[in-house]
Coordinates of C-alpha atoms and ligand atoms in Angstrom, one line a residue:
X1 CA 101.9 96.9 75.8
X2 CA 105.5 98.2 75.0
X3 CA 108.8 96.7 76.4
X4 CA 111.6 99.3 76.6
X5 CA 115.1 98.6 77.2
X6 CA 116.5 102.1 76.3
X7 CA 116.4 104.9 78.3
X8 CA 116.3 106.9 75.0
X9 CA 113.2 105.0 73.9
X10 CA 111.8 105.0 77.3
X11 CA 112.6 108.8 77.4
X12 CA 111.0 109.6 73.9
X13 CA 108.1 107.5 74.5
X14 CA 107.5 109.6 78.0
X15 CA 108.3 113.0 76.2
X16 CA 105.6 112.1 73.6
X17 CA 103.0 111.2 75.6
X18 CA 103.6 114.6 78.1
X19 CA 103.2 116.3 74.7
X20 CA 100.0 114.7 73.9
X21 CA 98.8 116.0 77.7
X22 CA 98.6 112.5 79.2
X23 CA 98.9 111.7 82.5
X24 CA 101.9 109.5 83.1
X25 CA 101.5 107.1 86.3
X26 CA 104.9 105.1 87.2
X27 CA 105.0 102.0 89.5
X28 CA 109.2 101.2 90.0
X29 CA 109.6 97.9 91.0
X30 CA 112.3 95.2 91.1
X31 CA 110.0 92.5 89.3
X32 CA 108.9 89.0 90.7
X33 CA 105.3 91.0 90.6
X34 CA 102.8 90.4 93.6
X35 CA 99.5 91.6 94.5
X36 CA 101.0 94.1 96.3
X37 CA 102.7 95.4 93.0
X38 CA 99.1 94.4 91.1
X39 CA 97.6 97.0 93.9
X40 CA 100.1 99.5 92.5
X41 CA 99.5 99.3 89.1
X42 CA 95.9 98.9 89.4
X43 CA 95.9 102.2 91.5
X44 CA 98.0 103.8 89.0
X45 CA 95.5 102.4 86.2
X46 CA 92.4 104.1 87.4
X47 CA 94.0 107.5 88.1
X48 CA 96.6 108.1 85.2
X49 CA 96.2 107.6 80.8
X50 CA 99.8 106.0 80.8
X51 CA 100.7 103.6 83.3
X52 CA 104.4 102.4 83.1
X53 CA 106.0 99.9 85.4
X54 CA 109.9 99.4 85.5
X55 CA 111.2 96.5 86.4
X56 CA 115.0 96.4 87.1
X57 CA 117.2 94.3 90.1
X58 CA 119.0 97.4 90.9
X59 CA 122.4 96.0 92.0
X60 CA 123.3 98.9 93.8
X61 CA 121.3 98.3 96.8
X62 CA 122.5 95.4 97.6
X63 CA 124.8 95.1 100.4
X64 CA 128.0 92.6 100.0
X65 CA 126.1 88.9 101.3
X66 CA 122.3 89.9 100.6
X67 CA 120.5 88.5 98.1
X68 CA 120.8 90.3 94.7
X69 CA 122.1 87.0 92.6
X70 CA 119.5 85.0 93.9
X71 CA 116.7 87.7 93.9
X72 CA 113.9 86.3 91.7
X73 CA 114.0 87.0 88.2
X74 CA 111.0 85.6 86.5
X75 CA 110.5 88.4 83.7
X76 CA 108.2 86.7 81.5
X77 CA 105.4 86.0 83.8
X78 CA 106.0 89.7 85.4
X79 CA 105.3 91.0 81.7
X80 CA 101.7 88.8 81.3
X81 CA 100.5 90.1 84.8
X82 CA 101.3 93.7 83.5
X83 CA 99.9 92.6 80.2
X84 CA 96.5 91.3 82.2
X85 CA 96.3 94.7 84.0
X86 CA 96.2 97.0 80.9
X87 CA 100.1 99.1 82.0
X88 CA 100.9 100.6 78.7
X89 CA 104.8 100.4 78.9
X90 CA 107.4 98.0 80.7
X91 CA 110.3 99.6 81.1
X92 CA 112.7 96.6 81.9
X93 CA 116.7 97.9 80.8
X94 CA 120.0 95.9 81.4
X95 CA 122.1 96.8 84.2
X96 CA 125.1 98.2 81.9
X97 CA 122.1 100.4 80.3
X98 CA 121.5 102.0 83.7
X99 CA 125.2 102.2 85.2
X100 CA 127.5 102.4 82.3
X101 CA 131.2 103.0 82.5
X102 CA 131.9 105.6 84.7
X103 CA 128.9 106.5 86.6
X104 CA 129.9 107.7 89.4
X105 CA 126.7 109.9 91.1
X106 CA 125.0 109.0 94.1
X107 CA 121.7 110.9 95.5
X108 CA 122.0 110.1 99.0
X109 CA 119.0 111.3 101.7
X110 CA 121.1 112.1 104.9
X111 CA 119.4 111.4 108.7
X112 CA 116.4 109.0 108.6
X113 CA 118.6 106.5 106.6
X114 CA 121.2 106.0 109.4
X115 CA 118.6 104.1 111.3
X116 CA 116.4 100.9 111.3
X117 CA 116.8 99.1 107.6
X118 CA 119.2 102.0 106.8
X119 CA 121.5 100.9 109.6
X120 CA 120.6 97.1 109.3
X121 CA 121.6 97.3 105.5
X122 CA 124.4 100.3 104.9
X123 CA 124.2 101.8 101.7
X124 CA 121.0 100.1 100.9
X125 CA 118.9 103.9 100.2
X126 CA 121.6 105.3 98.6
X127 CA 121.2 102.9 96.1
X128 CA 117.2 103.1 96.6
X129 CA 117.4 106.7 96.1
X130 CA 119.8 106.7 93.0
X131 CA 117.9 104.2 90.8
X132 CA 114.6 106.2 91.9
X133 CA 116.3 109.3 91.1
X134 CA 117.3 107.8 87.6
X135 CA 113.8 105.9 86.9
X136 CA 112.2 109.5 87.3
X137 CA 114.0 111.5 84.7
X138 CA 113.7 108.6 82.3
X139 CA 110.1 107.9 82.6
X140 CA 108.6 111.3 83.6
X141 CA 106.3 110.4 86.0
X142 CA 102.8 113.1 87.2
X143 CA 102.4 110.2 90.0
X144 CA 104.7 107.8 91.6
X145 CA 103.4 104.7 93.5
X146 CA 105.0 103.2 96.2
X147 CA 103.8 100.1 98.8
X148 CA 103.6 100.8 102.7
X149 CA 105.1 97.5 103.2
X150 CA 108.6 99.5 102.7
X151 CA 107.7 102.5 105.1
X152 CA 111.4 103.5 105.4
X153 CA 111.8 103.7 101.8
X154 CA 108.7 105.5 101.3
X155 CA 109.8 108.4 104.0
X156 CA 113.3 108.8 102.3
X157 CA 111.7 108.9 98.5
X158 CA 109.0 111.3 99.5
X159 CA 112.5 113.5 101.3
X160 CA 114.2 113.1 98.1
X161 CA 111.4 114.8 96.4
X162 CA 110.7 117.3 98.7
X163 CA 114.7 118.2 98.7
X164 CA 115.2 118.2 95.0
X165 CA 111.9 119.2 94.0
X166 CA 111.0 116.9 91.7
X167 CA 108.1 117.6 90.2
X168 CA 105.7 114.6 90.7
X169 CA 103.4 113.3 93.2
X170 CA 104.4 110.0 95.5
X171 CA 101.6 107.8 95.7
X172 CA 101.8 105.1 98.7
X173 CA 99.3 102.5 98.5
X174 CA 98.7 100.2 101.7
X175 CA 100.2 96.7 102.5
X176 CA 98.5 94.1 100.8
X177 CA 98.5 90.4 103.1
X178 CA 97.9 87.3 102.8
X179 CA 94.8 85.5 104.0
X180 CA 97.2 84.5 107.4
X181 CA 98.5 88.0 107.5
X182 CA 101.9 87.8 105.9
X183 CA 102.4 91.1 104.1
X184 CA 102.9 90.2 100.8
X185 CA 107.1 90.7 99.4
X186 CA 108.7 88.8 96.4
X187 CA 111.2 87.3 99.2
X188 CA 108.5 85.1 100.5
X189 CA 109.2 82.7 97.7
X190 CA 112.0 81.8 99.9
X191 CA 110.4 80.9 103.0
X192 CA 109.6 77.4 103.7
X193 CA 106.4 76.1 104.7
X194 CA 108.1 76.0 108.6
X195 CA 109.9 79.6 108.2
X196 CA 106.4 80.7 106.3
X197 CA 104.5 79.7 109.9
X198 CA 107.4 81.4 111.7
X199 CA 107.1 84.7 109.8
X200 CA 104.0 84.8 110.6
X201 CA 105.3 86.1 114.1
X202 CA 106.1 89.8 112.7
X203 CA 102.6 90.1 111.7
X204 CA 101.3 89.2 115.3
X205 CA 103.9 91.4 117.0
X206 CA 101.9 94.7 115.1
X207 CA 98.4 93.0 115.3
X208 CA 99.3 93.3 119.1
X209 CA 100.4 97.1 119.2
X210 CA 97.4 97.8 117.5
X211 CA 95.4 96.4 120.0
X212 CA 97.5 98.2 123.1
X213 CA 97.2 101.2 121.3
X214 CA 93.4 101.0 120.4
X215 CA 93.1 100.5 124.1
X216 CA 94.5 103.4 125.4
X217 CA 98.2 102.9 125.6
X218 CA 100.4 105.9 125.2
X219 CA 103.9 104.9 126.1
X220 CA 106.1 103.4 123.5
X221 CA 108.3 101.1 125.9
X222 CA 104.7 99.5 127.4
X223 CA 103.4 98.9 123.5
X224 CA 107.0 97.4 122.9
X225 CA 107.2 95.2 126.0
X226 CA 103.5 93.7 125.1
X227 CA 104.9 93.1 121.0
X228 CA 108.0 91.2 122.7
X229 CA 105.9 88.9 124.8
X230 CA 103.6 88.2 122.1
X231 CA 107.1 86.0 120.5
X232 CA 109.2 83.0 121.7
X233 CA 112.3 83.0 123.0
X234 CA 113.7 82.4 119.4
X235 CA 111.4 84.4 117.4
X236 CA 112.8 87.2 119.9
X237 CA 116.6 86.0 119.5
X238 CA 116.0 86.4 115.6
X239 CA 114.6 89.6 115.7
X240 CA 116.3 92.8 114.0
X241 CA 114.0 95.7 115.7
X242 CA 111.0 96.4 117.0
X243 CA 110.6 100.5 116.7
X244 CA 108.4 102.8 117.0
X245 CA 109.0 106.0 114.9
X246 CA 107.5 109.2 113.2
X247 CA 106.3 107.7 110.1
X248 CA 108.3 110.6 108.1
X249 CA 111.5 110.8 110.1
X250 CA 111.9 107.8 111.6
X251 CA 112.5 109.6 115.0
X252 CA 111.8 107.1 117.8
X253 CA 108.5 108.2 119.7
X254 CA 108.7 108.0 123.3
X255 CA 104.5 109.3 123.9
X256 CA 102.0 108.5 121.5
X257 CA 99.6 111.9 121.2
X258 CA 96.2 112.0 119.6
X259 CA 95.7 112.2 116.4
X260 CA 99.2 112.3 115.5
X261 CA 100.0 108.9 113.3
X262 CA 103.2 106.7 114.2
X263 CA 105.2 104.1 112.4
X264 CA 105.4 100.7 114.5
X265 CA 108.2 98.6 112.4
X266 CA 109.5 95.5 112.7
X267 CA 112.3 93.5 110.6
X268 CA 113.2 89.8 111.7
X269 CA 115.5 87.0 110.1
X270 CA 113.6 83.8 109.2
X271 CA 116.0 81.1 108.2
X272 CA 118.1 82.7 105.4
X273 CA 115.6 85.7 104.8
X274 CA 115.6 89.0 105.8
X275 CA 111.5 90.2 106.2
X276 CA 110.3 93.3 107.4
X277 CA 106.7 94.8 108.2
X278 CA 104.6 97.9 109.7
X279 CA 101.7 99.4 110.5
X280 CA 100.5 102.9 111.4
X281 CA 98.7 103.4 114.3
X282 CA 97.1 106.2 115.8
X283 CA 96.1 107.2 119.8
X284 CA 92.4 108.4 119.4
X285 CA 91.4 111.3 120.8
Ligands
PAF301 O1 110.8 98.8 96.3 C1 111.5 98.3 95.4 O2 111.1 97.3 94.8 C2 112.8 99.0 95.1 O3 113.4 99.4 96.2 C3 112.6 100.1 94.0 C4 111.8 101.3 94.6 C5 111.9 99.6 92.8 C6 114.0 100.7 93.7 O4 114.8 99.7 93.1

């Protein structure tokens, strides 16, 4: 496995292997690997000759008080698990390698990142959009992959490339949980055991829109009304939203119709951490 810090190696090593007619898989992540990264990369593994995984705290979407100096940073052990799962090249640069002196672009999706994490966290998918934007022309990518657990961010990349018409394919892979149901996110590590029981509470919320909806109900205000009784008083008080969307708008829904999929999100504070989760439902016929 390689380790590249440049983006000129990273670019050469990406031209090359275009040249040689490979198949170039990328999984972008922020590091502090998961199984829901490990789903990624293993997706990316069986469909793609070079997998590369990049691993950089992008410090431009990070709103002013959030978390980016405390964000895990445990590089080492990131490398073995990519190591352990065959990916051919880290990409892992410095942030002075990525935003020099004087960068001043932004790529900024307009519309479905005013709302829900996009209004909860300004600025945070231009930044998103920017570093993805970058992390593409440096490592080439056929295939993209991207986790379900961040629907928003999903919606905006896959508008990104649509827009510009980048030539690549986004990949989203689904939400990988823990044995409780916690969807898996490197900012569980902050949760303690009490917060890690409370958090539990976003899970339950979709379990229980799931169920209204597999039993028939249509109307987004009665699925919200059962997800709000399904959490205390303080679990309610902590709460960011509870929405539920077109999963590549983000347009609130008012009607579920048949066979056309929706977006139930959720994003709630537990002690000091900011934790968000989803599910897609669908109204049978
Ligand atoms: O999902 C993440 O980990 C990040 O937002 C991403 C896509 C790697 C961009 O920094």
């Amino acid at each position: 496995m390689d380790v590249l810090t440049g983006i000129g190696d990273m670019q050469v090593r990406a031209e090359q292997d275009r040249l040689a007619g490979k198949n170039i898989g990328v999984v972008p992540t922020m590091g502090a690997l998961h199984e829901g990264h490990m789903n990624l990369v293993r997706a990316a593994r069986s469909a793609c000759d070079v997998v590369t995984v990049t691993i950089f705290v992008n410090p431009k979407q990070f709103g002013p008080g959030e978390d980016f100096n405390s964000y895990p940073r445990v590089l080492e052990r990131d490398l073995s698990a990519c190591e352990a799962e065959g990916v051919d090249i880290v990409f892992a640069p410095e942030a002075g390698e990525m935003y020099p002196e004087g960068f001043s672009t932004k790529v900024a999706v307009a519309g479905l990142t005013a709302v829900l994490e996009g209004a909860a966290r300004p600025g945070h998918f231009d930044g998103v959009t920017t570093v993805v934007a970058k992390l593409f022309a440096i490592t080439k990518p056929h295939r993209a992959y991207f986790g379900q657990k961040d629907a928003q961010q999903v919606a905006v990349i896959k508008r990104m490339v649509r827009d510009m018409n980048f030539d690549l394919e986004i990949v989203v892979c689904p939400i990988i949980r823990e044995p409780d149901g916690l969807a898996m996110s490197s900012r569980n590590v902050y949760l303690s055991s009490d917060e890690r029981r409370e958090a539990l509470a976003l899970f339950r919320a979709l379990k229980k829109a799931e169920e209204l909806v597999a039993s028939g109900t249509r109307k987004s205000a009665d699925i919200l009304e059962g997800m709000k009784q399904t959490l205390t008083d303080t679990e309610i008080r902590k709460r960011d939203y509870i929405a539920i969307v077109n999963p590549a708008t983000m347009e609130p829904v008012e009607t579920l119709e048949p066979d056309q999929p929706v977006l139930v999100a959720v994003a709630a504070r537990v002690g000091g951490t900011r934790l968000i989760d989803n599910t897609i439902v669908t109204l049978a016929e």
